[in-house]
PDB file of C-alpha atoms in Angstrom:
ATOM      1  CA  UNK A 593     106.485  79.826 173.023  1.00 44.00           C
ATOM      2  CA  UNK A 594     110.112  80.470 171.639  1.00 46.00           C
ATOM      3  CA  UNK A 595     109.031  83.394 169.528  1.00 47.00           C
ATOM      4  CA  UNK A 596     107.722  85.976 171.136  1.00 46.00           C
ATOM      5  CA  UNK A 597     111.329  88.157 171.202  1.00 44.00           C
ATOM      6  CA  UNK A 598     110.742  88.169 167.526  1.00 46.00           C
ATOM      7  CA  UNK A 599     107.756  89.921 167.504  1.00 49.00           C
ATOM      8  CA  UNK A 600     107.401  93.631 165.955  1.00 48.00           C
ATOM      9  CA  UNK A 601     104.209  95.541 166.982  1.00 50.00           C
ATOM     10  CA  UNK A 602     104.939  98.286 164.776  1.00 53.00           C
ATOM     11  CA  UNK A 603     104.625  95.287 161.484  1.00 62.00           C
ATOM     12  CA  UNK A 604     100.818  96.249 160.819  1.00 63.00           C
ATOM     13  CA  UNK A 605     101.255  99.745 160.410  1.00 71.00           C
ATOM     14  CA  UNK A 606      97.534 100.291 162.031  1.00 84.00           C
ATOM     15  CA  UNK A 607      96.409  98.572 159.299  1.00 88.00           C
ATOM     16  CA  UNK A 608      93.671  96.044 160.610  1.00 94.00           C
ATOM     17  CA  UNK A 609      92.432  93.128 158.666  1.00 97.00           C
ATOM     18  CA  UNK A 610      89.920  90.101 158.966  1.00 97.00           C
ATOM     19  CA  UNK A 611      91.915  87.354 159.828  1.00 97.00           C
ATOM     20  CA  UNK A 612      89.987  83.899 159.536  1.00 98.00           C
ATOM     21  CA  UNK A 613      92.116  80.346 160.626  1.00 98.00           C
ATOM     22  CA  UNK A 614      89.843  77.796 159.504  1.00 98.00           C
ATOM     23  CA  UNK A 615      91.108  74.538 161.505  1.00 98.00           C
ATOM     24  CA  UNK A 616      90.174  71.405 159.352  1.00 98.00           C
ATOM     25  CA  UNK A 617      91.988  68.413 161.403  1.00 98.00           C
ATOM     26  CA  UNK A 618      91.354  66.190 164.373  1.00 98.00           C
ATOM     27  CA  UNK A 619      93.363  67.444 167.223  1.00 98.00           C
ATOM     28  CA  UNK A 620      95.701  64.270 167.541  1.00 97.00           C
ATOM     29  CA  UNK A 621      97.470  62.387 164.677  1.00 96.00           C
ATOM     30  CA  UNK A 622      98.408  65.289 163.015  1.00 96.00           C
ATOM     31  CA  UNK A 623      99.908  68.328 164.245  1.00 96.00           C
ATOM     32  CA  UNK A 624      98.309  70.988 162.123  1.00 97.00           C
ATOM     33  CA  UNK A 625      95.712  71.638 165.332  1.00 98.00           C
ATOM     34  CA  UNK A 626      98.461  72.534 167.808  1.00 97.00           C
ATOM     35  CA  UNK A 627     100.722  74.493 165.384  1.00 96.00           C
ATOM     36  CA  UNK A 628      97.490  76.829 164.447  1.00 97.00           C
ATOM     37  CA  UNK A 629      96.515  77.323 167.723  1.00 97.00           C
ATOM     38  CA  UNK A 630     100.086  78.584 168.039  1.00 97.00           C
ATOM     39  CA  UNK A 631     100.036  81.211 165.187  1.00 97.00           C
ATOM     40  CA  UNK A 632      96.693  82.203 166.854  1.00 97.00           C
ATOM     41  CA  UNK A 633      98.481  82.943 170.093  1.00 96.00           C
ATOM     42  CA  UNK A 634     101.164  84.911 168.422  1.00 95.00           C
ATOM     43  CA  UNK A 635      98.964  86.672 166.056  1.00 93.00           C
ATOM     44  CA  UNK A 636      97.076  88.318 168.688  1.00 92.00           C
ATOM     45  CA  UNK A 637      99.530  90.452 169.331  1.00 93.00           C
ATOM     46  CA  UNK A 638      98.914  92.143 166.221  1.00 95.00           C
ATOM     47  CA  UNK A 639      95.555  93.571 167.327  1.00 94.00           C
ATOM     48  CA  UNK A 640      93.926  92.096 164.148  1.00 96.00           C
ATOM     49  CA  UNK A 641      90.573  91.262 163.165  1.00 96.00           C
ATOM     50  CA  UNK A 642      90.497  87.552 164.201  1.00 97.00           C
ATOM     51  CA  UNK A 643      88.189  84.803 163.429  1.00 98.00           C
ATOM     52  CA  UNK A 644      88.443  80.714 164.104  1.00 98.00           C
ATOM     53  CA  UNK A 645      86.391  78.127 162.147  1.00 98.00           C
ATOM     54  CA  UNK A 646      86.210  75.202 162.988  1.00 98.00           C
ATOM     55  CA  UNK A 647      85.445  72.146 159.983  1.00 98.00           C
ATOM     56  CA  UNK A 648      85.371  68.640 159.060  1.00 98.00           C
ATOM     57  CA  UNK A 649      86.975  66.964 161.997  1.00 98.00           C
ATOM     58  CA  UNK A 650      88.463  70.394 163.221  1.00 98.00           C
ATOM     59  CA  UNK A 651      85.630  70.310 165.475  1.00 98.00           C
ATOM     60  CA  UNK A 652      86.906  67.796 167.521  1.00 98.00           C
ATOM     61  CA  UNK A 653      89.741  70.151 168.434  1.00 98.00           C
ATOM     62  CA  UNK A 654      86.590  71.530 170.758  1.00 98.00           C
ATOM     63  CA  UNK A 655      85.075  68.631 171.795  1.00 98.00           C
ATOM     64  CA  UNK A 656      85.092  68.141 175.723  1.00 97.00           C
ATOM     65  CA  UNK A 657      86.984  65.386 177.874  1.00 96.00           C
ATOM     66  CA  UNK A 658      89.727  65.058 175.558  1.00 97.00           C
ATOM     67  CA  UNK A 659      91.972  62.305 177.389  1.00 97.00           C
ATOM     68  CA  UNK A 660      95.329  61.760 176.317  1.00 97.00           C
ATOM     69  CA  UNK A 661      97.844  60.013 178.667  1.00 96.00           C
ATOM     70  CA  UNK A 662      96.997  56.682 176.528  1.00 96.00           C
ATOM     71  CA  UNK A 663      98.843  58.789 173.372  1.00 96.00           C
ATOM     72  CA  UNK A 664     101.705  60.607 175.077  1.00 95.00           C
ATOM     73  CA  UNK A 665     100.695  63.683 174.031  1.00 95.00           C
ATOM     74  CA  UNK A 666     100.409  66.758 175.720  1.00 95.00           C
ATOM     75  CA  UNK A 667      95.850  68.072 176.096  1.00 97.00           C
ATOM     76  CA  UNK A 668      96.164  71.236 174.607  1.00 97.00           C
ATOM     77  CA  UNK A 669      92.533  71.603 174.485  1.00 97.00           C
ATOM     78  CA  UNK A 670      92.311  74.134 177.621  1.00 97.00           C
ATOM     79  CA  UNK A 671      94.460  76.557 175.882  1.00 97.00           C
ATOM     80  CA  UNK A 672      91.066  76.897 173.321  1.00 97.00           C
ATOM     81  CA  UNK A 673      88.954  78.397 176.533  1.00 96.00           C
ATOM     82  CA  UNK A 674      92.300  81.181 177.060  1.00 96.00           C
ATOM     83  CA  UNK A 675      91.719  82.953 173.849  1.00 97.00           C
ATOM     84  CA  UNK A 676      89.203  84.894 174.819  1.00 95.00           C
ATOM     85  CA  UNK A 677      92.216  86.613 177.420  1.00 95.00           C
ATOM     86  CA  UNK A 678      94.055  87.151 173.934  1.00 95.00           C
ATOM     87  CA  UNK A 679      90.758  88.852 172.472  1.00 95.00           C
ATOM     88  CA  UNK A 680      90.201  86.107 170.454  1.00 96.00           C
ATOM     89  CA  UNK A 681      86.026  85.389 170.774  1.00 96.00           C
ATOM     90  CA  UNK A 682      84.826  84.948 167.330  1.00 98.00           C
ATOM     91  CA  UNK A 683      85.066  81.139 167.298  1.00 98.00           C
ATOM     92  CA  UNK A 684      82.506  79.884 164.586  1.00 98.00           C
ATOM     93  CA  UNK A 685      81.610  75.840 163.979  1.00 98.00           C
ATOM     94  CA  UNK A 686      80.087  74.417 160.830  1.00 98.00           C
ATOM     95  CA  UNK A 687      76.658  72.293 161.751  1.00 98.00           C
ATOM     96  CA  UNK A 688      76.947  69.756 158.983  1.00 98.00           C
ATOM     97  CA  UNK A 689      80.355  68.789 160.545  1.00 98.00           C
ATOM     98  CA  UNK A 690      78.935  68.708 164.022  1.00 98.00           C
ATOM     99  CA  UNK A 691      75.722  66.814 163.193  1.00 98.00           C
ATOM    100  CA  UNK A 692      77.855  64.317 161.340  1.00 98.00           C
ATOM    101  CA  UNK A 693      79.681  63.294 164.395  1.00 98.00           C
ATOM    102  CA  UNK A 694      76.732  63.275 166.379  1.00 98.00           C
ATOM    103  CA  UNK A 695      78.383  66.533 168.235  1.00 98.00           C
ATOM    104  CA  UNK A 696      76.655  69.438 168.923  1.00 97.00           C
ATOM    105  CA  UNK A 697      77.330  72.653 170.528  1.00 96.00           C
ATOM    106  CA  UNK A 698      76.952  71.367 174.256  1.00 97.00           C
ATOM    107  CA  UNK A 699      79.670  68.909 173.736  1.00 98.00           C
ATOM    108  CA  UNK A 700      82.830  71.397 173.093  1.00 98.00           C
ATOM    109  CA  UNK A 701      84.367  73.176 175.994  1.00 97.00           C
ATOM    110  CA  UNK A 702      83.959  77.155 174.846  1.00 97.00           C
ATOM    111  CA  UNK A 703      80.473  79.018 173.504  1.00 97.00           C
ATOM    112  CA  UNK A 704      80.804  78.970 169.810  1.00 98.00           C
ATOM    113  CA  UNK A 705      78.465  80.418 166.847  1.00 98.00           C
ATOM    114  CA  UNK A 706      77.159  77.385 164.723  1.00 98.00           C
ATOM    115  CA  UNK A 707      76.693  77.958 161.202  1.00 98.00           C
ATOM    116  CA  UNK A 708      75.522  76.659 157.938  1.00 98.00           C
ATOM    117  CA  UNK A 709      77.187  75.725 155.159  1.00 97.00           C
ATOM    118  CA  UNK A 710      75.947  78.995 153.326  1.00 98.00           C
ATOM    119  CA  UNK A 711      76.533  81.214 156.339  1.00 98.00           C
ATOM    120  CA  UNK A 712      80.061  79.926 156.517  1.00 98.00           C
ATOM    121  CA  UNK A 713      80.822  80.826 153.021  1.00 98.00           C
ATOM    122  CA  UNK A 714      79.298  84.283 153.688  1.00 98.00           C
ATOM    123  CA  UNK A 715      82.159  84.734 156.851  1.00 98.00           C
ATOM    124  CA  UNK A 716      84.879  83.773 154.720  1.00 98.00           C
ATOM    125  CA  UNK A 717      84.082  85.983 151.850  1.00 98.00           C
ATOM    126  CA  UNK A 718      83.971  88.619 154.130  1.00 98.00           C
ATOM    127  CA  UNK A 719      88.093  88.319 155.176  1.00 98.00           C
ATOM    128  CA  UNK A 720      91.048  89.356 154.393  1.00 97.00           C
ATOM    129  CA  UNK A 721      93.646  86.550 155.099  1.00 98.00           C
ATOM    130  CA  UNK A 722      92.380  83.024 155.637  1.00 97.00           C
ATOM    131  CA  UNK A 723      94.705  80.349 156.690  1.00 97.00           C
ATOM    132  CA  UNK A 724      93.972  77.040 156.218  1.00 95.00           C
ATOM    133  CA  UNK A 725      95.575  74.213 158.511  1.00 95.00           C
TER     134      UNK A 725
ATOM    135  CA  UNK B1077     100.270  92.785 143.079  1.00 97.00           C
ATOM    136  CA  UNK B1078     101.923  91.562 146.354  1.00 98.00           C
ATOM    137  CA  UNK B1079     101.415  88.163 147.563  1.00 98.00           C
ATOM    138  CA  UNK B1080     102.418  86.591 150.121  1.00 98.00           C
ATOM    139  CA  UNK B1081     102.914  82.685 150.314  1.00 98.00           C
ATOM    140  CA  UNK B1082     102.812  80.287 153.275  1.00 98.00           C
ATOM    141  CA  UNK B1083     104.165  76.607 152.447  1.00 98.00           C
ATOM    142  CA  UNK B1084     102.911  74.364 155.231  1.00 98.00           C
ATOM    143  CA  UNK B1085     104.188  70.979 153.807  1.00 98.00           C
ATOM    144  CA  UNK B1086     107.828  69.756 153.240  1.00 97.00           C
ATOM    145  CA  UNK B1087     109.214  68.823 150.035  1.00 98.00           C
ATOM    146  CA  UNK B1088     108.650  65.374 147.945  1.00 97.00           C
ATOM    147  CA  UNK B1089     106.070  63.621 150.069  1.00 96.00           C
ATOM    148  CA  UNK B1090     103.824  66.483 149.232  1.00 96.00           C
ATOM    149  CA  UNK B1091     103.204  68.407 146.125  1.00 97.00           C
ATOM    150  CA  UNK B1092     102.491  71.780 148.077  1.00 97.00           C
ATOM    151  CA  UNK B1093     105.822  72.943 147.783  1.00 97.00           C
ATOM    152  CA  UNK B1094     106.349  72.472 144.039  1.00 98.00           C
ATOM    153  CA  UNK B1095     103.012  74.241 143.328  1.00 98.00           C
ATOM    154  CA  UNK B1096     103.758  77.067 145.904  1.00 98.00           C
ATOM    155  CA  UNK B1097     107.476  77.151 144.143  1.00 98.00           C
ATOM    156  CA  UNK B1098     105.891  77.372 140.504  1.00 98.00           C
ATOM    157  CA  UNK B1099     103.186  79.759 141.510  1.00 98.00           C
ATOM    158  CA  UNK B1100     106.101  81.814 143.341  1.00 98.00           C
ATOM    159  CA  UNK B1101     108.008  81.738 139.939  1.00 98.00           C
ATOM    160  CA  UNK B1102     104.863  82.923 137.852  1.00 98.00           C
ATOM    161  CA  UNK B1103     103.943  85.240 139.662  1.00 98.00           C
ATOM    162  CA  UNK B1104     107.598  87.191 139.881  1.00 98.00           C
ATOM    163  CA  UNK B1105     107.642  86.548 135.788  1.00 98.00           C
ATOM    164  CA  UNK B1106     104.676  88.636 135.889  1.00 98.00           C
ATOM    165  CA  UNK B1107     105.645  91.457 137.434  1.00 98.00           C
ATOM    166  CA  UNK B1108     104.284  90.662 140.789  1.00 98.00           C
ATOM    167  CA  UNK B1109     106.140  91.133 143.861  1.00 98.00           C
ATOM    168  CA  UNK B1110     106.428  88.506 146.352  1.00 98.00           C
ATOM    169  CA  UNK B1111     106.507  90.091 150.257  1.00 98.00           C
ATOM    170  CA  UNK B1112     107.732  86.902 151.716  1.00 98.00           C
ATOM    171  CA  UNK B1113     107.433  83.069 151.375  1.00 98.00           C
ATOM    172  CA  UNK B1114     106.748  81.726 154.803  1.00 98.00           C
ATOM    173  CA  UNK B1115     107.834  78.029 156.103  1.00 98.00           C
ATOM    174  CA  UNK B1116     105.176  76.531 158.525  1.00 98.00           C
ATOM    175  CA  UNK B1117     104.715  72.722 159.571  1.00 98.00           C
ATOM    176  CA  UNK B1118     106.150  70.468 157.895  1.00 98.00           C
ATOM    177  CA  UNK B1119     106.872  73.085 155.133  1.00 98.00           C
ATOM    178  CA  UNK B1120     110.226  74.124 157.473  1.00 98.00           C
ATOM    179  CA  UNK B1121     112.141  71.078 155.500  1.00 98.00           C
ATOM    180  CA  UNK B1122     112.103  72.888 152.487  1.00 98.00           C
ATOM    181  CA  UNK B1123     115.100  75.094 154.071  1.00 98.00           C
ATOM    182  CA  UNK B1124     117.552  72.051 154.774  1.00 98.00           C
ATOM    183  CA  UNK B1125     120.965  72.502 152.906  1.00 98.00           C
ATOM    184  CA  UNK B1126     121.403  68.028 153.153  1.00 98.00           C
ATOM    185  CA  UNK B1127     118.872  66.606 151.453  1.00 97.00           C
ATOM    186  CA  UNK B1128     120.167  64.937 148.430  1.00 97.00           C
ATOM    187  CA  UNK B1129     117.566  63.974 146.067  1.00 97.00           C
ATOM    188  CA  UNK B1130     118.706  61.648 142.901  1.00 97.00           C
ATOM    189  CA  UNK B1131     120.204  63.210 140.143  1.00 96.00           C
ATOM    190  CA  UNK B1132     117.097  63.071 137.376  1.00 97.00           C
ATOM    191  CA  UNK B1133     114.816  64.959 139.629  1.00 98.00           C
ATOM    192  CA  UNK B1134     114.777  68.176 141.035  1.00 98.00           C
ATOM    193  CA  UNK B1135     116.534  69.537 143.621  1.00 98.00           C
ATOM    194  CA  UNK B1136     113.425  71.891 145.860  1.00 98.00           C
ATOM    195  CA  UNK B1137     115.574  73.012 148.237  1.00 98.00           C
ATOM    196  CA  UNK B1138     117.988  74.624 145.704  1.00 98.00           C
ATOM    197  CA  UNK B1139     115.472  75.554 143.268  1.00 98.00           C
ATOM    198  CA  UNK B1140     113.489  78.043 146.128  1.00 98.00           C
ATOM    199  CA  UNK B1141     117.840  79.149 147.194  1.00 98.00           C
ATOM    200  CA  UNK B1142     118.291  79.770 143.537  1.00 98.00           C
ATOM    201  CA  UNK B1143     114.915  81.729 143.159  1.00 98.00           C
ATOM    202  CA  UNK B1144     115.631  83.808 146.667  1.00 98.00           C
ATOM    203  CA  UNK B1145     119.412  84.722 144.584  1.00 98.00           C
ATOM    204  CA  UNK B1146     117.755  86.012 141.870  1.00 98.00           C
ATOM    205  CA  UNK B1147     114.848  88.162 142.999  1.00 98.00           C
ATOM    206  CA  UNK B1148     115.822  88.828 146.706  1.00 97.00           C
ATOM    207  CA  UNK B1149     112.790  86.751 147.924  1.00 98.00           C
ATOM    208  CA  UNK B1150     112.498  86.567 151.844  1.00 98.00           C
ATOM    209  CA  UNK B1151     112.187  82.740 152.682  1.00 98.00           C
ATOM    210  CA  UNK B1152     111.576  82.495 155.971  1.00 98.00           C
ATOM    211  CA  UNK B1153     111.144  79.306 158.139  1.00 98.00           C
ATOM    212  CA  UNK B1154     109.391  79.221 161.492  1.00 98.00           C
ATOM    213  CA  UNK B1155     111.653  79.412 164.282  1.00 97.00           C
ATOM    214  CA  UNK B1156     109.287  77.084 166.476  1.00 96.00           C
ATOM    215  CA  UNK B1157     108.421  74.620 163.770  1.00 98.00           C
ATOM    216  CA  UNK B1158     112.116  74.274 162.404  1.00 98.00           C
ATOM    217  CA  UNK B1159     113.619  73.680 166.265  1.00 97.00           C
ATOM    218  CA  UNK B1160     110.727  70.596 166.527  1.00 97.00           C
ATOM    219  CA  UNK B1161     112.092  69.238 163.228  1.00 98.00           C
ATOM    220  CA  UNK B1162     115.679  69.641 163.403  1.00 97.00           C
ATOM    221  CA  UNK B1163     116.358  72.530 160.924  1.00 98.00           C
ATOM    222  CA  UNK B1164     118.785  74.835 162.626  1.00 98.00           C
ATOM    223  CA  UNK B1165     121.239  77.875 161.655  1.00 97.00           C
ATOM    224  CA  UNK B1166     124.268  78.557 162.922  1.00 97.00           C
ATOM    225  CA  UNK B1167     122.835  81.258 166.037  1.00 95.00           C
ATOM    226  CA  UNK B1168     119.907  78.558 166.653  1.00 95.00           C
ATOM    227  CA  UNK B1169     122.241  75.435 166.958  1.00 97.00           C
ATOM    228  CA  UNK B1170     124.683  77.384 169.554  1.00 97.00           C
ATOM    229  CA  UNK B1171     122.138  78.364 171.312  1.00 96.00           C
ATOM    230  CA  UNK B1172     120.186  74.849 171.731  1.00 95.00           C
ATOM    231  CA  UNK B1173     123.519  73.476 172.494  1.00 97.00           C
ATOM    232  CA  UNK B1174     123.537  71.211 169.023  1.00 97.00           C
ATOM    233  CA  UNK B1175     127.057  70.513 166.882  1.00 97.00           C
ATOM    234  CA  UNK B1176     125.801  71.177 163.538  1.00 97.00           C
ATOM    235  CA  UNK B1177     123.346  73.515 161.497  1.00 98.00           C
ATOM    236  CA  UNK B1178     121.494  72.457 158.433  1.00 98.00           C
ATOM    237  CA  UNK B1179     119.931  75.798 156.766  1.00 98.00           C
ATOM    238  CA  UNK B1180     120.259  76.637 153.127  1.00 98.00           C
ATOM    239  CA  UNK B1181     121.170  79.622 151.748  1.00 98.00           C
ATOM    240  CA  UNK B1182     118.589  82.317 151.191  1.00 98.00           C
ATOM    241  CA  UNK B1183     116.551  81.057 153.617  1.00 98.00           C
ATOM    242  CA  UNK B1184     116.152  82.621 157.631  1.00 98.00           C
ATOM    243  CA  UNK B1185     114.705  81.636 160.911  1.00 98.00           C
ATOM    244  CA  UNK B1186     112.320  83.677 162.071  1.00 98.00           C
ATOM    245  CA  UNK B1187     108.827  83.474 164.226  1.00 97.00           C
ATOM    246  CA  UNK B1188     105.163  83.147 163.837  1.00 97.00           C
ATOM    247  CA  UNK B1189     105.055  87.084 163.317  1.00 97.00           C
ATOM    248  CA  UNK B1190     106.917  87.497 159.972  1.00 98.00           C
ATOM    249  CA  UNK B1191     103.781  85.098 159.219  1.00 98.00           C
ATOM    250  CA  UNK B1192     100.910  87.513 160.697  1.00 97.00           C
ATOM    251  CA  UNK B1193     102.736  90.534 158.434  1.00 97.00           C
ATOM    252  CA  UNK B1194     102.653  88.890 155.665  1.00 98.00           C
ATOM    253  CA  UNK B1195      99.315  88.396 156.159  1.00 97.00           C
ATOM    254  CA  UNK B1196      98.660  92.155 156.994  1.00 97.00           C
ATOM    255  CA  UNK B1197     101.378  93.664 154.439  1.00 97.00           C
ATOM    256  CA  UNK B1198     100.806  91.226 151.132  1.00 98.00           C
ATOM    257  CA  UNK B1199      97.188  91.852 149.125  1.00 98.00           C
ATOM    258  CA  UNK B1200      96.787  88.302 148.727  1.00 97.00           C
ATOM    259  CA  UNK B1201      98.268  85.854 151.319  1.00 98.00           C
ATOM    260  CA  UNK B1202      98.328  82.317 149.329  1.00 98.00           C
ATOM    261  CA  UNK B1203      98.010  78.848 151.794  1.00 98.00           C
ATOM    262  CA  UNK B1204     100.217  76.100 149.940  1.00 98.00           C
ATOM    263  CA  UNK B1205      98.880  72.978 151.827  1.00 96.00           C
ATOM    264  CA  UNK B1206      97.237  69.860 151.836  1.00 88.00           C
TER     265      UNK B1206
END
């Protein structure tokens, strides 16, 4: 990452929020997926409150055996499994979303909370600063 | 109150950045202070000084300059996102090597952090998006 010099630790003031990045889109075709994952990375460095979701076909993002060479793009998918070195373990997955892909929780490559549709409104009531990509 | 605005789509194709510009606007006429407007995706080709839309519709790209003149607003474009699209200043294009810079003015490169304050400083941080 290209960013990292621009940085500035002392930006929060010690002020600690609920972050929530609720990931919406299919890891390929677009590239919201990749470029959240990347504010993730860089926002851990700001010792906040963080929280993923993942929605709609955001859960692929998780799913395992993602195979790419046929697309000529890079798997990013292992980088999902390295937040929890950046203190990033609250990863939360909608069940309606799952169920209608025939996923479930087995099938994505890091331990995630599933929750309902009423449970995830609850967790994003609770934050502070939700992004949406 | 002080917002903060993230624009993650780029101008014309979407309407994120004419609704994050008017909300931006409103909200300043209002009283309200704006912390920062942050560039993200797509959103970074808001900040190009070339685009030349037709005469009878608006110009986006000078409309957010214009509204950065008048109330010092901080637009700031992801330094990451912008180098993947081709949206350079002057430092950025010397240093990748590149013979020309496109920013406009009142807008700056920045990273992912200016993002993550905004976040923490603003006491609402509004997603412009699809």
């Amino acid at each position: 990452m290209s960013d990292e010099d621009m940085m500035d630790d002392e930006a929060g003031g010690g002020v600690v929020k609920k972050f929530l990045y609720v990931n919406r889109k299919a890891p390929y075709g677009t590239i919201y997926a990749l470029e959240s994952l990347e504010v993730v990375l860089i926002g851990a460095a700001f010792d906040q409150d963080v929280s993923l979701a993942f929605i709609d076909d955001g859960v692929y993002q998780l799913t395992k055996g993602q195979q790419t060479d046929g697309i000529g793009m890079k798997n990013f998918s292992p980088t999902y499994r390295a937040l929890e070195m950046y203190d990033v373990e609250k990863l939360y997955v909608d069940q309606d979303s799952l169920t209608a892909r025939g996923l479930n929780a087995e099938d994505l490559i890091v331990p995630v909370e599933v929750l309902n549709t009423t449970q995830m409104a609850e967790l994003m009531e609770t934050q502070d600063v939700v992004f949406s990509f | 109150m002080k917002f903060g605005i993230l624009v993650n789509e780029g101008p014309y194709t979407h309407q994120a950045s004419d609704s994050a510009y008017q909300f931006t606007k409103a909200a300043l006429e209002k009283g309200h202070e704006i912390f920062r407007v942050f560039f993200y995706h797509d959103g970074v080709n808001n900040g190009t000084r070339l685009s030349v839309p037709p005469q009878d519709d608006r110009h986006i790209t000078n409309r957010w300059s214009a509204l950065a003149k008048e109330h010092q607003l901080d637009l700031v474009v992801c330094v990451a996102a912008a180098q993947r699209r081709g949206l350079l200043d002057a430092n950025e294009a010397k240093r990748n090597g590149k013979d020309a810079d496109n920013i406009a003015d009142g807008f700056r490169i920045s990273g992912l952090g200016q993002l993550i304050e905004a976040g923490i400083q603003a006491d609402r941080l509004v997603v412009f998006g699809d």
